[in-house]
Each structure stands twice: as structure tokens, then as C-alpha cells.
mmCIF file of C-alpha atoms in Angstrom:
data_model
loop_
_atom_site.group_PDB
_atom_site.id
_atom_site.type_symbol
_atom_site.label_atom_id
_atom_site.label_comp_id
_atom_site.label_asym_id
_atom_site.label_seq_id
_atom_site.Cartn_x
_atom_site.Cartn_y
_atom_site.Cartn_z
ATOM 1 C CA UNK A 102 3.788 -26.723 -15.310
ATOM 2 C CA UNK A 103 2.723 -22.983 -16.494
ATOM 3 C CA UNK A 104 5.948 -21.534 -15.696
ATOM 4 C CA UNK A 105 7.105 -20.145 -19.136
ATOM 5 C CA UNK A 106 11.153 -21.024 -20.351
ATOM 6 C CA UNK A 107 11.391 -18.133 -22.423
ATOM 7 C CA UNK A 108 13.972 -15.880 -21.137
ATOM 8 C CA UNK A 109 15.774 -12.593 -21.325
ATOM 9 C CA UNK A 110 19.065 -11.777 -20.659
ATOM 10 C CA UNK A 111 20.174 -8.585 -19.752
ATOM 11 C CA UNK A 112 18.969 -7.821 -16.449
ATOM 12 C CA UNK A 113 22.093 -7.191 -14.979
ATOM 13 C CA UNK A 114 22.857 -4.569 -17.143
ATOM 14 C CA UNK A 115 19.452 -2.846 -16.808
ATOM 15 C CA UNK A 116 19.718 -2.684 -13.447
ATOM 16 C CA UNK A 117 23.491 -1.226 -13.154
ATOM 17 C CA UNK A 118 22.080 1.880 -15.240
ATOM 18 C CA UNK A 119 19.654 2.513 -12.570
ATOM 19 C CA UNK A 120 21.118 4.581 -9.386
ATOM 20 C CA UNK A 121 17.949 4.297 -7.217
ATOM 21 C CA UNK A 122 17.597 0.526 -7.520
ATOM 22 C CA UNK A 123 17.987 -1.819 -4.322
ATOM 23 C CA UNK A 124 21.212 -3.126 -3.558
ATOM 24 C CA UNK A 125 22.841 -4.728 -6.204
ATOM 25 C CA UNK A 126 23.762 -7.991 -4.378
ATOM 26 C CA UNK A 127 20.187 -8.530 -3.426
ATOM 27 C CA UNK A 128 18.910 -7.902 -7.229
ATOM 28 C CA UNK A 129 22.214 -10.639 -7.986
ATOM 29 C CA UNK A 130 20.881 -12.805 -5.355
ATOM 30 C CA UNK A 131 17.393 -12.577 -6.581
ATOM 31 C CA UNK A 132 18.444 -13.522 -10.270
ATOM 32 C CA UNK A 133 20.230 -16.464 -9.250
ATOM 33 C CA UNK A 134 17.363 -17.665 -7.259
ATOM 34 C CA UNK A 135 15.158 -17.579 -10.683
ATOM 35 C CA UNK A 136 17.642 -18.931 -12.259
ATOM 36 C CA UNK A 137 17.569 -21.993 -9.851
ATOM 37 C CA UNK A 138 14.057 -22.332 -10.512
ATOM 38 C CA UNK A 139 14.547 -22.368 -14.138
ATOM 39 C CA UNK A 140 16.873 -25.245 -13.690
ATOM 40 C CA UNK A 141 14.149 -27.024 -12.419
ATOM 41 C CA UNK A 142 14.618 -26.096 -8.353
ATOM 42 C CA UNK A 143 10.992 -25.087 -7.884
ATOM 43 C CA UNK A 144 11.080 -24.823 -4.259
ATOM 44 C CA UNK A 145 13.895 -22.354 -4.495
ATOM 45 C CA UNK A 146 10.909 -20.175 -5.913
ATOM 46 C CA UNK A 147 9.854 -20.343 -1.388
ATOM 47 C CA UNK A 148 13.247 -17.944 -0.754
ATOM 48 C CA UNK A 149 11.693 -15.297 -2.954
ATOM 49 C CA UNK A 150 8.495 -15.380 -1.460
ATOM 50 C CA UNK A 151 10.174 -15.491 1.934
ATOM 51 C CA UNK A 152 12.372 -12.327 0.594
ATOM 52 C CA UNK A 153 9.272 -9.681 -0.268
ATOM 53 C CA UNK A 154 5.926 -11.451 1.367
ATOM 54 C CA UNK A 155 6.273 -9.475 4.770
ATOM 55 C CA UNK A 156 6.589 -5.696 2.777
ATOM 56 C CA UNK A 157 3.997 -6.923 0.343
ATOM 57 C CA UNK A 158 1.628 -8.350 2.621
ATOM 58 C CA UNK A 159 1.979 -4.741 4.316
ATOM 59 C CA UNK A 160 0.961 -3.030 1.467
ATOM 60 C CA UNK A 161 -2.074 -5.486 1.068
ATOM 61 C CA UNK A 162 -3.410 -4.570 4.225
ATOM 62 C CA UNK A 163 -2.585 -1.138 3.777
ATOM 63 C CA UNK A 164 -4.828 -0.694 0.803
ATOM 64 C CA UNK A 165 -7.231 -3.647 1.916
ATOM 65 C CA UNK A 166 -7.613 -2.536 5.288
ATOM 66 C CA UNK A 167 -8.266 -6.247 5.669
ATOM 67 C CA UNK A 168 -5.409 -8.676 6.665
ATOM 68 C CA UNK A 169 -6.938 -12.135 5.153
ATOM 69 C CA UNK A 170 -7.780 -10.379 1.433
ATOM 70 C CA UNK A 171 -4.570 -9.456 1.728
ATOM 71 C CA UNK A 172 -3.180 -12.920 2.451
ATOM 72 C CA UNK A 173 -5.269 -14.072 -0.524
ATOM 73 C CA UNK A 174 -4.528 -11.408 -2.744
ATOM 74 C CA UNK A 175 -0.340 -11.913 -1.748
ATOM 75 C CA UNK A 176 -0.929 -15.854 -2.601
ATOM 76 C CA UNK A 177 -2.797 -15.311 -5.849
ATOM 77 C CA UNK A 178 0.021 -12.645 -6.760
ATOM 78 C CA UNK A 179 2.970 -15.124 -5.909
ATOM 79 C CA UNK A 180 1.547 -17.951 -7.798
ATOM 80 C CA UNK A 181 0.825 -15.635 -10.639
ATOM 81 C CA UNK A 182 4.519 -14.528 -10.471
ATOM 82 C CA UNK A 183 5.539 -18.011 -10.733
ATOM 83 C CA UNK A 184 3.471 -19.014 -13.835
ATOM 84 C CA UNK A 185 4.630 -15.744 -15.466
ATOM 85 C CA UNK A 186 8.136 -16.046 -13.789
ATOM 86 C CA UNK A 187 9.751 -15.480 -17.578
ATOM 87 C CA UNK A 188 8.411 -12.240 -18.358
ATOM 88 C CA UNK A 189 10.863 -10.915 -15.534
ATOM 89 C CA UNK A 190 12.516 -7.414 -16.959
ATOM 90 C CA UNK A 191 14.796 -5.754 -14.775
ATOM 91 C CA UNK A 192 14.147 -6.072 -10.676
ATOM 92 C CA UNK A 193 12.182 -9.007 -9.756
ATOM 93 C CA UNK A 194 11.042 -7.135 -6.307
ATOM 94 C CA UNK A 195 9.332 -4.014 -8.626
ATOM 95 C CA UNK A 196 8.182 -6.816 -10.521
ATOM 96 C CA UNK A 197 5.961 -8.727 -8.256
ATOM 97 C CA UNK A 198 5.052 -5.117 -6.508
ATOM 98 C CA UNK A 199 3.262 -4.302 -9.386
ATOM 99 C CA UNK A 200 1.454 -7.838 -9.611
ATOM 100 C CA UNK A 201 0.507 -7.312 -5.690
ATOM 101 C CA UNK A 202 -0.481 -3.653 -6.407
ATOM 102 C CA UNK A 203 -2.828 -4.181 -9.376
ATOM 103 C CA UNK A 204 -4.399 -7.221 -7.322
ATOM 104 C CA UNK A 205 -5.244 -4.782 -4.919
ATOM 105 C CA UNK A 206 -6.349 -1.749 -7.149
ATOM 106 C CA UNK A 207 -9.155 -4.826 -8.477
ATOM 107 C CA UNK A 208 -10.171 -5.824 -5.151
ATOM 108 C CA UNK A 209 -10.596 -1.976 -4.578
ATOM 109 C CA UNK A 210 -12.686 -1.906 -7.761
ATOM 110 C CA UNK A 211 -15.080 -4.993 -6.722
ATOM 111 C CA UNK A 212 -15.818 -4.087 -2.881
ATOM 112 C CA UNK A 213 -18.088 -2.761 -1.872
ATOM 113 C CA UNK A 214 -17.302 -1.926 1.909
ATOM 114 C CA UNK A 215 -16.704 1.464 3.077
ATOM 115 C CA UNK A 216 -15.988 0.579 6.758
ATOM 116 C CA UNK A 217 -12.756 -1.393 7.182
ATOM 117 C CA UNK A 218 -11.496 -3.005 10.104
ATOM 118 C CA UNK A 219 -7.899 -3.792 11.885
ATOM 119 C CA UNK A 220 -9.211 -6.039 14.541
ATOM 120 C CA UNK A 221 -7.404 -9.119 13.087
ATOM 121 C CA UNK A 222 -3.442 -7.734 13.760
ATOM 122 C CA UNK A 223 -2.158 -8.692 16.743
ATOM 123 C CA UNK A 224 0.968 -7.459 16.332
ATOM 124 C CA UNK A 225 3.068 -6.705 19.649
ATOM 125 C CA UNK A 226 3.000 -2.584 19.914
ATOM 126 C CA UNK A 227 5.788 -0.203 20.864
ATOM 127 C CA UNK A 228 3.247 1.607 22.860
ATOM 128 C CA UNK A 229 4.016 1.465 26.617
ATOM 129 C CA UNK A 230 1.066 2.177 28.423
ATOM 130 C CA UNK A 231 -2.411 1.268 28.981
ATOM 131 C CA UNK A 232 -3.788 4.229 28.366
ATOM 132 C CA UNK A 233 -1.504 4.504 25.388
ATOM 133 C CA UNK A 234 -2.830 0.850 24.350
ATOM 134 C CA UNK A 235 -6.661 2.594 24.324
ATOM 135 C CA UNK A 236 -5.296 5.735 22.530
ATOM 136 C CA UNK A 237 -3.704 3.599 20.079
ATOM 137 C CA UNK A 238 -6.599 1.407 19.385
ATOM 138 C CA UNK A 239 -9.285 4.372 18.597
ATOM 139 C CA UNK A 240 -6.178 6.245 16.499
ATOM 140 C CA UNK A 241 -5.744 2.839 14.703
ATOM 141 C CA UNK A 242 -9.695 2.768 13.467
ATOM 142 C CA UNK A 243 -9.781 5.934 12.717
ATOM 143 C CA UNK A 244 -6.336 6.378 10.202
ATOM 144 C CA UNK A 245 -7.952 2.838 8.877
ATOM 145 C CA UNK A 246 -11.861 4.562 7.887
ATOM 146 C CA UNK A 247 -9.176 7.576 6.841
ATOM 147 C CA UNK A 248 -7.568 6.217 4.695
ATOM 148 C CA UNK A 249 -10.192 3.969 3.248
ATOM 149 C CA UNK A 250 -11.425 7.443 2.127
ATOM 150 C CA UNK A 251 -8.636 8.434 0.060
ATOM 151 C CA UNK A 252 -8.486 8.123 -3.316
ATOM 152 C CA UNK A 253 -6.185 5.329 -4.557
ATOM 153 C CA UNK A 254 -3.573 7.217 -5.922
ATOM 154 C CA UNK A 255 -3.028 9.162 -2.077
ATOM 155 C CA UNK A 256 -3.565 5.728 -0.227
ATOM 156 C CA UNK A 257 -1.281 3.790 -1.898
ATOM 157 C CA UNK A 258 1.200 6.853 -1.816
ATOM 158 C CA UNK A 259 0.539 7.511 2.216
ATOM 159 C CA UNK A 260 0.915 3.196 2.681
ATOM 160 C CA UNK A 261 4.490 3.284 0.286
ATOM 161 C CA UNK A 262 6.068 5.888 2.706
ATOM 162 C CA UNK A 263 4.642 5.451 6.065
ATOM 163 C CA UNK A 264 3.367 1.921 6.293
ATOM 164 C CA UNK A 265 6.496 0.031 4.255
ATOM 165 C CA UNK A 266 9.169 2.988 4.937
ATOM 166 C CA UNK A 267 9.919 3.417 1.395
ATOM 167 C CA UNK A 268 12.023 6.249 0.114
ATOM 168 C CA UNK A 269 10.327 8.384 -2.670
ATOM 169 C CA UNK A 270 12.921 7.235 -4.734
ATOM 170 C CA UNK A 271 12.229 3.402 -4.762
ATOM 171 C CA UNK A 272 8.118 4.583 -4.549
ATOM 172 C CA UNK A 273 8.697 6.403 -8.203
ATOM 173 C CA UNK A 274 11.328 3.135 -9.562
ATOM 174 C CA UNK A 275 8.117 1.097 -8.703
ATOM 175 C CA UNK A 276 4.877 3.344 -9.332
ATOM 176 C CA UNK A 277 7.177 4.642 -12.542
ATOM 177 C CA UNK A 278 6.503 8.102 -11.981
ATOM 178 C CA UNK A 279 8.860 11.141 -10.713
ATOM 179 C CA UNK A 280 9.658 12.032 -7.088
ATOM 180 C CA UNK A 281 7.676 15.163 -7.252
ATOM 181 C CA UNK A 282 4.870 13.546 -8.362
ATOM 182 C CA UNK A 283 5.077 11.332 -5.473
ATOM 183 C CA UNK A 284 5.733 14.079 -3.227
ATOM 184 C CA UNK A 285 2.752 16.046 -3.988
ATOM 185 C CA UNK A 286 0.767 12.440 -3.629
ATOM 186 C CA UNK A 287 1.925 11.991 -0.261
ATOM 187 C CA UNK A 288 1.337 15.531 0.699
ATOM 188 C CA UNK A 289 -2.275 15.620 -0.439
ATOM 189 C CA UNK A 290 -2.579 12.430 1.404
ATOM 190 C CA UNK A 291 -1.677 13.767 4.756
ATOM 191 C CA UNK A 292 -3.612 16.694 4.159
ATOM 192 C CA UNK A 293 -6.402 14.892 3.465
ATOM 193 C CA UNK A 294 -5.768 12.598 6.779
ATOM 194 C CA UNK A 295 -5.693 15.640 8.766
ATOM 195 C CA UNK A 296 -8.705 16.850 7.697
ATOM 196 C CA UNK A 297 -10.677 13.622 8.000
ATOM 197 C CA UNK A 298 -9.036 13.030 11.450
ATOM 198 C CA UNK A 299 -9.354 16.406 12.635
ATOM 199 C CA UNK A 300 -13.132 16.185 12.177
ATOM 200 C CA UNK A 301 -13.354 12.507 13.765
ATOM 201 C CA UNK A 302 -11.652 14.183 16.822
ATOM 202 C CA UNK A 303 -14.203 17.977 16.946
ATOM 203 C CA UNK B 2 -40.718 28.119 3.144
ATOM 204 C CA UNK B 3 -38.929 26.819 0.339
ATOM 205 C CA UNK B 4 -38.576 23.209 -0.589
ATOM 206 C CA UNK B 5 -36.172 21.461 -2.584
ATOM 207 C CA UNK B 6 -37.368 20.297 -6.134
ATOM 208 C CA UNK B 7 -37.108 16.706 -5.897
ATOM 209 C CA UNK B 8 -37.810 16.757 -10.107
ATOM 210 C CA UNK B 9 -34.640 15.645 -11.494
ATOM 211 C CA UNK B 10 -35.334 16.912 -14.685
ATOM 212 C CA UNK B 11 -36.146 20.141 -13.407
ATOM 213 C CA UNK B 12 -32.764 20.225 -10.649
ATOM 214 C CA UNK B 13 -30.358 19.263 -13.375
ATOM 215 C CA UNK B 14 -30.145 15.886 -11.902
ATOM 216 C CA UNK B 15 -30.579 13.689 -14.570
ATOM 217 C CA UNK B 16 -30.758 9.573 -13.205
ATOM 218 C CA UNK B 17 -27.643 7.499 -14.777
ATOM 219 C CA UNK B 18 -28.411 4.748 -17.160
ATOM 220 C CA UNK B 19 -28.231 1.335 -16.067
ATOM 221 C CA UNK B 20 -24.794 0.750 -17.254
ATOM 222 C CA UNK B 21 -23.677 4.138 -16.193
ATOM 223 C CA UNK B 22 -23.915 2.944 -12.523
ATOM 224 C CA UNK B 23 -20.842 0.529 -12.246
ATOM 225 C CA UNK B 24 -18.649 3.444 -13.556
ATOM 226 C CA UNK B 25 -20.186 5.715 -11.748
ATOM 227 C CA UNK B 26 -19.233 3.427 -8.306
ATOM 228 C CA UNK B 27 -15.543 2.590 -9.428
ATOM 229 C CA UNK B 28 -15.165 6.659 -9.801
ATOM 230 C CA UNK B 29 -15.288 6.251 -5.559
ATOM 231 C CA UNK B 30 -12.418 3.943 -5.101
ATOM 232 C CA UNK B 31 -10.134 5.766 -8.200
ATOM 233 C CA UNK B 32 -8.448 8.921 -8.277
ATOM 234 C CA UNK B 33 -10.116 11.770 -8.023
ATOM 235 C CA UNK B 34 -9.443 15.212 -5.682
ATOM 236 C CA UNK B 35 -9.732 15.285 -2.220
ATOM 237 C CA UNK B 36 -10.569 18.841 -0.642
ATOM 238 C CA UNK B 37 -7.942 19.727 1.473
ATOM 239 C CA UNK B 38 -8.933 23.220 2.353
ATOM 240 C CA UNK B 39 -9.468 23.869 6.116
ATOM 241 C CA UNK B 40 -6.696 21.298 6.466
ATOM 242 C CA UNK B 41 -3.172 22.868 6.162
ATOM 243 C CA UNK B 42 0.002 21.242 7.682
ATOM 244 C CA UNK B 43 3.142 23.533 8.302
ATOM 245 C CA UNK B 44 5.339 22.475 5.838
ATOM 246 C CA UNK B 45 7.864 21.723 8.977
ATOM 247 C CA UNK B 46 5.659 19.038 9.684
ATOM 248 C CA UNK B 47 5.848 17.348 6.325
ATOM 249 C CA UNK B 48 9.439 17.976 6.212
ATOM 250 C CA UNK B 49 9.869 16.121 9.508
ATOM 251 C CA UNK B 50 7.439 13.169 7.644
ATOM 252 C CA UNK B 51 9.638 13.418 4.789
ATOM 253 C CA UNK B 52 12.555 12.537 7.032
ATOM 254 C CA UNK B 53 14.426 15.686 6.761
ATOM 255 C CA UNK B 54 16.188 17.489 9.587
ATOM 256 C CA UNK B 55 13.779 20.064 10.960
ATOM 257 C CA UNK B 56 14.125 22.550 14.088
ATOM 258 C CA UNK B 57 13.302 20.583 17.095
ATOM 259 C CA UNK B 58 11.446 23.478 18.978
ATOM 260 C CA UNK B 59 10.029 24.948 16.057
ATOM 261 C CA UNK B 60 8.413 21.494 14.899
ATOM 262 C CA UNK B 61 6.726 20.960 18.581
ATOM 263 C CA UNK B 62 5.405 24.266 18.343
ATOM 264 C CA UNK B 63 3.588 23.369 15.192
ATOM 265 C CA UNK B 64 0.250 23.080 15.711
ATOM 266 C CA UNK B 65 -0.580 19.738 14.036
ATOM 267 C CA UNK B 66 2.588 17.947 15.585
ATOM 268 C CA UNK B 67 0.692 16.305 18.754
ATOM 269 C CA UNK B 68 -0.991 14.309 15.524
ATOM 270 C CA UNK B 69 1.183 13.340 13.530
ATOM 271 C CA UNK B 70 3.325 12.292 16.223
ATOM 272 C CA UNK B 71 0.534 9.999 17.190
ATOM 273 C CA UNK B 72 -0.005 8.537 13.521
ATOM 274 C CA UNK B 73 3.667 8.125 12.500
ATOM 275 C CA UNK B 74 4.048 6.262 15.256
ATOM 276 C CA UNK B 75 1.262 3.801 14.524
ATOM 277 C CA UNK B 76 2.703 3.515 11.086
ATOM 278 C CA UNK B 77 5.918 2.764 12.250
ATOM 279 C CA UNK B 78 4.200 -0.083 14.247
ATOM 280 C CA UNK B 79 2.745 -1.279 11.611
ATOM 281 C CA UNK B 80 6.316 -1.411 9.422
ATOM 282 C CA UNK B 81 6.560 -4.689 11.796
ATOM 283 C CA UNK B 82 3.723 -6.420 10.065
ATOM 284 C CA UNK B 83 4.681 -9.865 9.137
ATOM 285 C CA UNK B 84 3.023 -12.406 6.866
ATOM 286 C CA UNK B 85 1.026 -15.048 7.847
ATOM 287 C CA UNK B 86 3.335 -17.493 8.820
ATOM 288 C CA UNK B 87 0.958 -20.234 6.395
ATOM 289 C CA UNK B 88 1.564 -18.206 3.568
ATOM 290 C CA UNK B 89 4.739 -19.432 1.774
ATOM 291 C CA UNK B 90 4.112 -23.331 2.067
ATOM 292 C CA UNK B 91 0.081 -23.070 0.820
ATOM 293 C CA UNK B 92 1.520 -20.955 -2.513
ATOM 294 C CA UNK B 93 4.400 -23.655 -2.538
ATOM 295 C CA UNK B 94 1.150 -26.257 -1.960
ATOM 296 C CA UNK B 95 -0.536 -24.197 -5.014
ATOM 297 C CA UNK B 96 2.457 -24.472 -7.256
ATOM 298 C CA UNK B 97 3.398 -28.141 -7.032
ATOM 299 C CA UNK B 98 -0.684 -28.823 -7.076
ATOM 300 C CA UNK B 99 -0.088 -27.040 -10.559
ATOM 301 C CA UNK B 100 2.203 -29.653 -12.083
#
């Protein structure tokens, strides 16, 4: 199989020196689990995917705008986690963010599309209402051409915090940058959003 | 009436060489600065965003709030995105396929 044996200890210990990481039983939890597959349990590798695919297939469509590139750029980024499952430093979960992320940044690079649709999620919605349901479905489309319109840096910025609910602390542990930074980057963002929203609306 | 010089030589336009063109495309999907002016948010607004405790009546006042109430809550809706249920066995499928 491709998955490499070479391994690095010391993961524990990175991760205790870091304040803003997840919790430290998950990170535990998640080391264990590689360490099962190491063993030679390779379906143990299914609890990790289980673990992160829902936020990372979030961020997919977030950037994508399109829920099955997503789904193929989440499997492609899985099974290239697996084969490369050795070169694990520190949190596995920033780990295979940044495999998902750059997967998206190249499908960014090679598409052409400018218009980007939602029509595919069927998710149930808190909304109550059927004129809320209408409301909701032109405000959808519109944030979606939005923030196809961003730059990448804002997107991926507006999607961390709003779309996956991440605190600008985890955002900088996985975009390894500073919270300012990430502040101003989500600030321009909704600016921006405003702006583009704002004239949608006049 | 005056009309544009369509000369690119003579507008400062000068046409990119072939290979200039695929940069010149990935410049639209990379970073690069929005304009933002015409488009200013009360910072009570972003500080609401941000999750911080804001002045209830103040915030509503806020000109931009009817919007933003509208989009965070979409966005919040979307936090309950889920992955195609298929997912985990075809990259399991992919895996064992592998060897």
C-alpha cells in the first residue's frame, strides 16, 4: 500500500505547547486512531474521516460554491491523507485542513466559472416561513455570486468564521498567520459582501 | 464628439503575450484588493459578527443590521452542512482498491 511507515514521535508534546489547539483528548484520540492504522487497522483510518468530513466538506462548498467538487475534492484529500498519513506533525485535523484547502485553492485556479450555484443542498432550514423560505433562497444566490467574487484570501477567511464557526484563533493555528491578520481578512470580507450585496439589492 | 482610441499602442494598452494570459486569469481567483469604499459597516456590527457583547439597541439601530442579520443567519444554516453520506465508504473503497 502507499501509506508511508516512517514516523515521528513527538506530537504530544508539540501540541501541549500550543494554548489555542483543540481539545487535547480529541488530538489524543486522533493519534491513537493513526496509530491503529499503523498497526495495520486500515479501516480505523473511516473514524477519522467520519471525525472532520462534515467541517471539511463545508469549507469545500464554501470556496467551491459547488457541493459535488467538493465531495470530490474531500475524497481526493482523504485518500491523499492516507497515502501521506506519516508525514503527520503536530494536529492531524490542521493537517488534513490544509490538504482540503490547497485542493480547493487548485480547483479555484483551473475553473473557469464565475456563476456558482447552491441548488444541490437540501439541507432542512431554520427559517420558519414561506415567505422567509423565498427570502432565503434569493439571499442564498446572491452571498453565493458574492462571495465567488472575493478574492481567496477574504473567501476562505468569511467561510472559516461564518460558514464552519471557527474562532480566529483556531483560523490563524490552521492558515498559520496572526489573529489580526485574520481579523482584518474577515473584515474586508464583509465589507466587500456588503458592497456587492448592497448593489444586488438598489 | 469624442471617441475612444481603440489603438492599443496608442491607449497604453499593450495586448499580453500568449503565455501572459494564464497568469493574467489566475490573478482573478488570487488575492488581490477589493474596493470597499461606499461600503462601511459600523464597527458594532462587526463586533456583534465577531461574537462580542454589543449594545442591543444600539446594534438594531445600525444601519446595516437588517443584513447581516439576514446573512448570519444563512451561515449559521449552513454550519449544519453534512457530508454526503457515500463519502467515507467510496474513500475506504479507494484505499483498499489501493492495496
Amino acid at each position: 500500500m502507499g501509506l508511508s511507515t516512517a514516523r515521528v514521535r513527538g506530537y504530544t508534546s508539540v501540541v501541549k505547547s500550543t494554548p489555542s489547539s483543540p481539545q487535547e483528548s480529541e488530538v489524543d484520540a486522533d493519534q491513537a486512531i493513526i496509530d491503529r492504522v499503523f498497526a495495520g487497522d486500515r479501516d480505523a483510518f473511516g473514524l477519522l474521516i467520519s471525525r472532520y468530513s462534515d467541517v471539511l466538506y463545508r469549507h469545500a462548498v464554501g470556496m467551491t460554491g459547488s457541493p459535488d467538487d467538493a465531495a470530490d475534492i474531500l475524497q481526493n484529500s482523504f485518500i491523499k491523507a492516507y497515502q501521506h498519513l506519516g508525514e503527520v506533525r503536530g494536529r492531524f485535523d490542521a493537517w488534513v485542513f490544509r490538504i482540503v484547502a490547497n485542493g480547493c485553492k487548485d480547483w479555484l485556479k483551473n475553473i473557469r466559472r464565475t456563476h456558482l450555484s447552491y441548488e444541490e443542498d437540501d439541507q432542512p432550514s431554520g427559517y420558519q416561513t414561506p415567505d422567509e423560505e423565498l427570502d432565503r433562497g434569493e439571499l442564498r444566490g446572491d452571498l453565493d455570486r458574492a462571495l465567488a467574487a472575493l478574492p481567496v484570501s477574504l473567501r476562505e477567511a468569511f467561510v472559516m468564521k461564518h460558514v464552519e464557526g471557527r474562532s480566529y484563533e483556531d483560523m490563524a493555528e490552521l492558515l498559520d498567520t496572526t489573529v489580526g491578520a485574520l481579523k482584518m481578512r474577515v473584515h474586508r470580507a464583509r465589507e466587500a459582501l456588503q458592497k456587492l450585496l448592497e448593489e444586488k439589492a438598489a | 464628439m469624442m471617441h475612444d482610441n481603440l489603438d492599443p499602442h496608442v491607449s497604453g494598452h499593450v495586448e499580453p503575450a500568449k503565455g501572459e494570459r494564464a497568469e493574467i486569469r489566475d490573478e482573478s481567483v488570487t488575492d488581490r484588493e477589493v474596493p470597499v469604499a461606499g461600503a462601511s459597516m459600523p464597527a458594532i456590527i462587526h463586533a456583534w459578527l465577531d461574537g462580542e457583547p454589543v449594545n442591543e439597541p444600539a446594534l438594531q439601530a445600525a444601519g446595516s443590521y437588517p443584513l447581516w442579520r439576514r446573512v448570519q443567519a444563512e451561515t449559521v444554516d449552513r454550519r449544519r452542512m453534512q457530508a454526503p453520506a457515500t463519502i467515507r465508504g467510496a474513500i475506504m473503497e479507494a484505499i483498499r482498491k489501493e492495496g
